[in-house]
Amino acid sequence: MADELDIHVASHAELEQAHQNVFDIWSKGMSLAEHVAYRLNSPSHQRATWFVGTLDNRVVVSLGRYPLRLRLRGEVVSGVAIGSVYTVREFRGRGFAGQLLDWVDENSRQAGAALSVLYSDIDPVYYARRGYILCPSWAGWRDPCDEVPARAVTHRFVPIAAAEHLARITELYASYHGSAPVYVERDAEYWQMTLKKFPSDQFFALESAHRSWSGYVRVGQKDNLWRITDFALSDQTEKLADAFYAAFLTLGAAGGAKRVGGWLPDSAVARQFFELEPRQLEITMIRPLVWRGEVDEALIASTSRFCEIDHV
């Protein structure tokens, strides 16, 4: 068998082979046939360009590269997100995943991508050696019925149909996250993809006593677990963040949830409501490609507000 990888964009047959390879860790309880069909038809995965490394025409390593628009220091730039990096077990330890990632990053750089984003499920030191910068990646959880400090009820969540209110949701997202040094900018096509990505998610508007919107939250529900997959507020104040979290706990308790939370920014307010801990999986990392701006502490810290719905 040849030892030199042949790296290239996957053919359809090679893509099926790549999806079959990852079944052992990303099956989501499906059969092999269901798993492959799901990945081939996923609105998110269909946006990606899939790259493979082959030996004697066998796919031994693969990954997906997803197009991404980012706003960096006020400048809209093209970027990429890397997902599903996988090496077939018997070929591990030979540096194939690193070769493929380096090749794809160089290809992305030549195409003008400013930044590469990935979410590591392994020790992030591996990707740090390849130029990726570790970012704060927090998750917080709690039982919504556990006692919290008494506070006046100023806001409540009401269910909404996202498709009917997408313009308002989009505006809230852009206003809230757009204040950060870096955030994922969502155009109309991207928004439609996110709505299809987890179609069973529910949206709620955060209403003040005057029935005006102060934010929204998108919630994924499975059994008694409710997870925040997307959110935005109408301002950056701690007072509104406090009202947001309090209303979310009330919503979860009323809905019968036993565990609520998700990806959350590391803030004093969030820590009043949730037990925040570093994520052990889906760890955010970024790598500048053609962008030559400063990757300072403020920019890195702002990635803690990335939403789980943007995870690839």
Coordinates of C-alpha atoms in Angstrom, one line a residue:
M1 CA 0.0 0.0 0.0
A2 CA 1.3 3.5 -0.9
D3 CA 2.3 5.7 2.1
E4 CA 1.8 9.1 0.4
L5 CA -1.7 10.5 0.8
D6 CA -3.6 11.7 -2.3
I7 CA -5.5 14.7 -1.0
H8 CA -8.3 16.1 -3.1
V9 CA -12.0 17.1 -3.1
A10 CA -14.1 14.1 -2.5
S11 CA -16.1 12.5 -5.3
H12 CA -19.7 11.4 -4.4
A13 CA -18.5 7.8 -3.8
E14 CA -15.6 9.0 -1.6
L15 CA -18.0 11.2 0.3
E16 CA -20.2 8.2 1.1
Q17 CA -17.1 6.3 2.1
A18 CA -16.1 9.2 4.4
H19 CA -19.5 9.3 6.1
Q20 CA -19.4 5.6 6.6
N21 CA -16.0 5.9 8.3
V22 CA -17.3 8.4 10.9
F23 CA -20.3 6.2 11.8
D24 CA -18.5 4.8 14.9
I25 CA -18.4 8.2 16.7
W26 CA -21.1 10.3 15.1
S27 CA -24.0 7.8 14.5
K28 CA -26.5 9.6 16.8
G29 CA -28.1 6.2 17.4
M30 CA -28.9 5.6 13.7
S31 CA -28.2 2.6 11.6
L32 CA -25.3 2.9 9.1
A33 CA -27.6 3.5 6.2
E34 CA -29.7 6.1 8.1
H35 CA -26.5 7.8 9.2
V36 CA -25.1 8.1 5.7
A37 CA -28.4 9.3 4.3
Y38 CA -28.7 11.9 7.1
R39 CA -25.2 13.3 6.5
L40 CA -25.7 13.4 2.7
N41 CA -29.0 15.3 3.1
S42 CA -28.1 17.5 6.0
P43 CA -28.6 21.2 5.1
S44 CA -25.5 22.0 7.1
H45 CA -23.3 19.3 5.6
Q46 CA -24.5 20.1 2.1
R47 CA -22.9 23.5 2.4
A48 CA -19.5 22.0 3.0
T49 CA -16.7 21.1 0.6
W50 CA -15.5 17.7 1.6
F51 CA -11.8 16.8 1.3
V52 CA -10.3 13.3 1.6
G53 CA -6.9 11.7 1.8
T54 CA -6.7 8.3 0.1
L55 CA -4.3 5.5 0.0
D56 CA -4.8 3.1 -3.0
N57 CA -8.2 4.6 -3.6
R58 CA -9.4 4.0 0.0
V59 CA -10.5 7.0 2.0
V60 CA -8.4 7.0 5.2
V61 CA -8.9 10.6 6.4
S62 CA -11.5 13.2 5.7
L63 CA -12.9 16.6 6.8
G64 CA -15.5 19.1 5.8
R65 CA -14.9 22.8 5.1
Y66 CA -17.9 25.1 5.6
P67 CA -18.1 28.6 4.2
L68 CA -18.4 31.2 6.9
R69 CA -18.9 35.0 6.9
L70 CA -17.3 36.8 9.8
R71 CA -17.1 40.4 11.0
L72 CA -13.6 41.1 12.3
R73 CA -13.1 44.4 14.0
G74 CA -16.0 45.8 11.9
E75 CA -14.8 44.3 8.6
V76 CA -16.8 41.7 6.9
V77 CA -14.5 38.9 5.7
S78 CA -14.9 35.4 4.3
G79 CA -13.8 32.5 6.5
V80 CA -14.1 28.8 6.8
A81 CA -15.2 26.4 9.5
I82 CA -13.6 22.9 9.8
G83 CA -15.6 19.9 10.9
S84 CA -15.7 16.1 11.0
V85 CA -11.9 15.7 11.0
Y86 CA -11.5 11.9 11.1
T87 CA -8.9 9.2 10.5
V88 CA -9.7 5.6 10.1
R89 CA -8.5 3.8 13.2
E90 CA -5.9 1.5 11.6
F91 CA -4.2 4.5 10.0
R92 CA -3.9 6.8 13.0
G93 CA -0.6 7.9 14.4
R94 CA 0.9 8.5 10.9
G95 CA 0.1 12.2 10.7
F96 CA -2.6 11.9 8.0
A97 CA -5.1 14.2 9.7
G98 CA -2.4 16.9 10.1
Q99 CA -1.4 16.6 6.5
L100 CA -5.0 16.9 5.4
L101 CA -5.7 19.9 7.7
D102 CA -2.6 21.7 6.6
W103 CA -3.4 21.1 2.9
V104 CA -7.0 22.4 3.4
D105 CA -5.9 25.5 5.3
E106 CA -3.4 26.4 2.6
N107 CA -6.1 25.9 0.0
S108 CA -8.4 28.1 2.0
R109 CA -5.6 30.8 2.4
Q110 CA -5.1 30.8 -1.4
A111 CA -8.8 31.3 -1.8
G112 CA -8.7 34.4 0.4
A113 CA -10.2 33.0 3.6
A114 CA -9.4 35.4 6.5
L115 CA -9.9 33.0 9.4
S116 CA -10.5 29.3 10.0
V117 CA -12.7 28.1 12.9
L118 CA -12.9 24.6 14.3
Y119 CA -14.5 23.0 17.4
S120 CA -12.2 20.4 18.8
D121 CA -13.4 17.1 20.3
I122 CA -9.8 16.1 21.2
D123 CA -7.0 17.6 23.2
P124 CA -6.7 21.2 21.7
V125 CA -2.9 21.0 21.9
Y126 CA -3.0 18.9 18.7
Y127 CA -4.6 21.8 16.8
A128 CA -2.5 24.4 18.6
R129 CA 0.6 22.8 17.1
R130 CA -1.0 23.6 13.7
G131 CA -1.5 27.3 14.4
Y132 CA -5.0 27.2 16.0
I133 CA -5.6 29.4 19.0
L134 CA -7.5 28.1 22.0
C135 CA -10.6 30.2 22.8
P136 CA -12.8 30.3 25.9
S137 CA -15.4 27.6 25.5
W138 CA -17.9 27.4 28.4
A139 CA -21.1 25.5 29.1
G140 CA -23.4 26.0 32.0
W141 CA -26.2 23.8 33.4
R142 CA -28.6 23.6 36.3
D143 CA -32.0 22.2 37.4
P144 CA -34.4 25.1 36.8
C145 CA -36.3 24.2 39.9
D146 CA -33.3 24.7 42.2
E147 CA -33.6 27.8 44.3
V148 CA -32.2 31.1 43.0
P149 CA -32.0 34.5 44.8
A150 CA -35.4 36.2 44.8
R151 CA -35.8 38.9 42.2
A152 CA -38.6 40.9 40.6
V153 CA -40.1 39.3 37.5
T154 CA -39.6 41.9 34.7
H155 CA -39.6 39.7 31.6
R156 CA -41.1 36.5 30.3
F157 CA -40.6 34.2 27.3
V158 CA -43.4 33.7 24.8
P159 CA -43.3 31.1 22.0
I160 CA -43.0 32.5 18.5
A161 CA -42.8 31.1 14.9
A162 CA -39.3 31.9 13.8
A163 CA -40.2 32.0 10.1
E164 CA -42.8 34.7 10.8
H165 CA -40.5 36.9 12.8
L166 CA -37.2 36.2 11.2
A167 CA -36.5 39.9 10.3
R168 CA -36.8 40.9 14.0
I169 CA -34.7 37.9 15.1
T170 CA -32.1 38.7 12.5
E171 CA -31.9 42.3 13.7
L172 CA -31.6 41.4 17.3
Y173 CA -28.8 38.9 16.5
A174 CA -26.8 41.4 14.4
S175 CA -27.2 44.2 17.0
Y176 CA -26.2 42.1 20.0
H177 CA -23.4 40.0 18.6
G178 CA -22.2 42.7 16.2
S179 CA -20.8 44.6 19.1
A180 CA -18.2 41.9 19.6
P181 CA -14.7 42.1 18.0
V182 CA -15.5 38.9 16.1
Y183 CA -18.8 37.2 15.4
V184 CA -20.5 35.0 12.8
E185 CA -22.3 37.1 10.4
R186 CA -25.5 35.5 9.1
D187 CA -26.9 36.3 5.7
A188 CA -30.4 35.3 4.5
E189 CA -29.2 32.0 3.1
Y190 CA -27.3 31.1 6.3
W191 CA -30.3 31.9 8.4
Q192 CA -32.5 29.6 6.3
M193 CA -29.9 26.8 6.8
T194 CA -29.9 27.3 10.6
L195 CA -33.7 27.0 10.6
K196 CA -33.6 23.7 8.7
K197 CA -30.6 22.4 10.7
F198 CA -32.6 21.5 13.9
P199 CA -36.2 21.9 12.8
S200 CA -37.6 20.8 16.1
D201 CA -36.0 23.6 18.0
Q202 CA -38.4 26.1 19.5
F203 CA -38.0 29.9 19.5
F204 CA -39.2 32.3 22.3
A205 CA -39.3 36.0 22.4
L206 CA -38.2 37.8 25.6
E207 CA -41.0 40.2 26.4
S208 CA -40.9 43.1 28.8
A209 CA -43.9 44.2 30.9
H210 CA -44.8 46.5 28.0
R211 CA -44.9 43.5 25.5
S212 CA -41.8 44.9 23.7
W213 CA -39.1 42.4 22.6
S214 CA -35.9 42.5 24.6
G215 CA -34.4 39.4 23.0
Y216 CA -35.0 35.9 21.8
V217 CA -33.8 32.4 22.6
R218 CA -33.7 29.2 20.5
V219 CA -34.1 26.0 22.5
G220 CA -33.4 22.4 21.7
Q221 CA -35.5 20.0 23.8
K222 CA -34.7 16.3 24.3
D223 CA -36.5 14.4 27.1
N224 CA -36.1 16.7 30.1
L225 CA -33.1 18.6 28.9
W226 CA -33.4 22.0 27.4
R227 CA -30.4 23.6 25.7
I228 CA -29.9 27.1 24.4
T229 CA -28.7 26.8 20.8
D230 CA -29.0 30.5 19.9
F231 CA -29.9 33.8 21.6
A232 CA -29.6 37.5 21.5
L233 CA -30.6 40.5 23.6
S234 CA -31.5 44.0 22.8
D235 CA -28.7 45.6 24.8
Q236 CA -25.5 44.6 26.6
T237 CA -26.5 45.4 30.1
E238 CA -26.1 43.0 33.0
K239 CA -29.6 43.9 34.1
L240 CA -31.1 42.5 30.9
A241 CA -28.9 39.5 31.0
D242 CA -30.1 38.8 34.5
A243 CA -33.8 39.1 33.3
F244 CA -33.0 36.8 30.4
Y245 CA -31.6 34.0 32.5
A246 CA -34.3 34.3 35.2
A247 CA -37.0 34.1 32.5
F248 CA -35.3 31.1 30.9
L249 CA -35.3 29.2 34.2
T250 CA -38.9 30.0 34.7
L251 CA -39.7 28.8 31.2
G252 CA -37.8 25.6 31.7
A253 CA -39.4 24.8 35.1
A254 CA -42.9 25.5 33.7
G255 CA -42.1 23.2 30.7
G256 CA -41.0 20.3 32.9
A257 CA -37.3 20.5 32.2
K258 CA -34.9 19.0 34.7
R259 CA -31.7 20.3 33.2
V260 CA -31.3 23.6 31.3
G261 CA -28.3 25.5 29.9
G262 CA -25.9 25.2 27.0
W263 CA -23.0 27.2 25.6
L264 CA -22.9 30.4 27.6
P265 CA -20.5 33.3 27.8
D266 CA -18.3 33.5 30.9
S267 CA -19.9 36.4 32.8
A268 CA -20.7 37.2 36.4
V269 CA -24.4 37.2 35.6
A270 CA -24.3 33.8 33.9
R271 CA -22.4 32.4 36.9
Q272 CA -25.2 33.6 39.2
F273 CA -27.6 31.2 37.5
F274 CA -25.5 28.3 36.1
E275 CA -22.5 26.2 37.0
L276 CA -20.1 27.2 34.2
E277 CA -17.4 24.8 33.3
P278 CA -15.0 24.6 30.3
R279 CA -16.4 22.4 27.5
Q280 CA -14.6 19.1 27.1
L281 CA -15.9 18.7 23.6
E282 CA -16.7 21.2 20.8
I283 CA -13.8 23.5 22.0
T284 CA -13.6 26.7 20.0
M285 CA -10.3 27.4 18.2
I286 CA -9.4 29.9 15.5
R287 CA -6.5 30.3 13.1
P288 CA -5.8 33.5 11.1
L289 CA -5.2 32.7 7.5
V290 CA -4.9 35.8 5.3
W291 CA -6.2 38.2 8.0
R292 CA -3.3 40.2 9.5
G293 CA -5.2 42.1 12.2
E294 CA -4.3 41.7 15.9
V295 CA -5.7 38.6 17.6
D296 CA -5.7 40.1 21.0
E297 CA -7.3 39.1 24.3
A298 CA -10.5 41.0 23.6
L299 CA -11.0 39.3 20.3
I300 CA -10.3 35.8 21.7
A301 CA -12.6 36.5 24.7
S302 CA -15.5 37.5 22.4
T303 CA -15.6 34.0 20.9
S304 CA -17.2 32.8 24.1
R305 CA -20.4 34.3 22.7
F306 CA -20.5 32.0 19.7
C307 CA -23.8 30.2 19.6
E308 CA -24.1 26.4 19.3
I309 CA -26.3 26.6 16.2
D310 CA -23.2 27.8 14.4
H311 CA -21.2 24.7 15.3
V312 CA -20.5 22.6 12.2

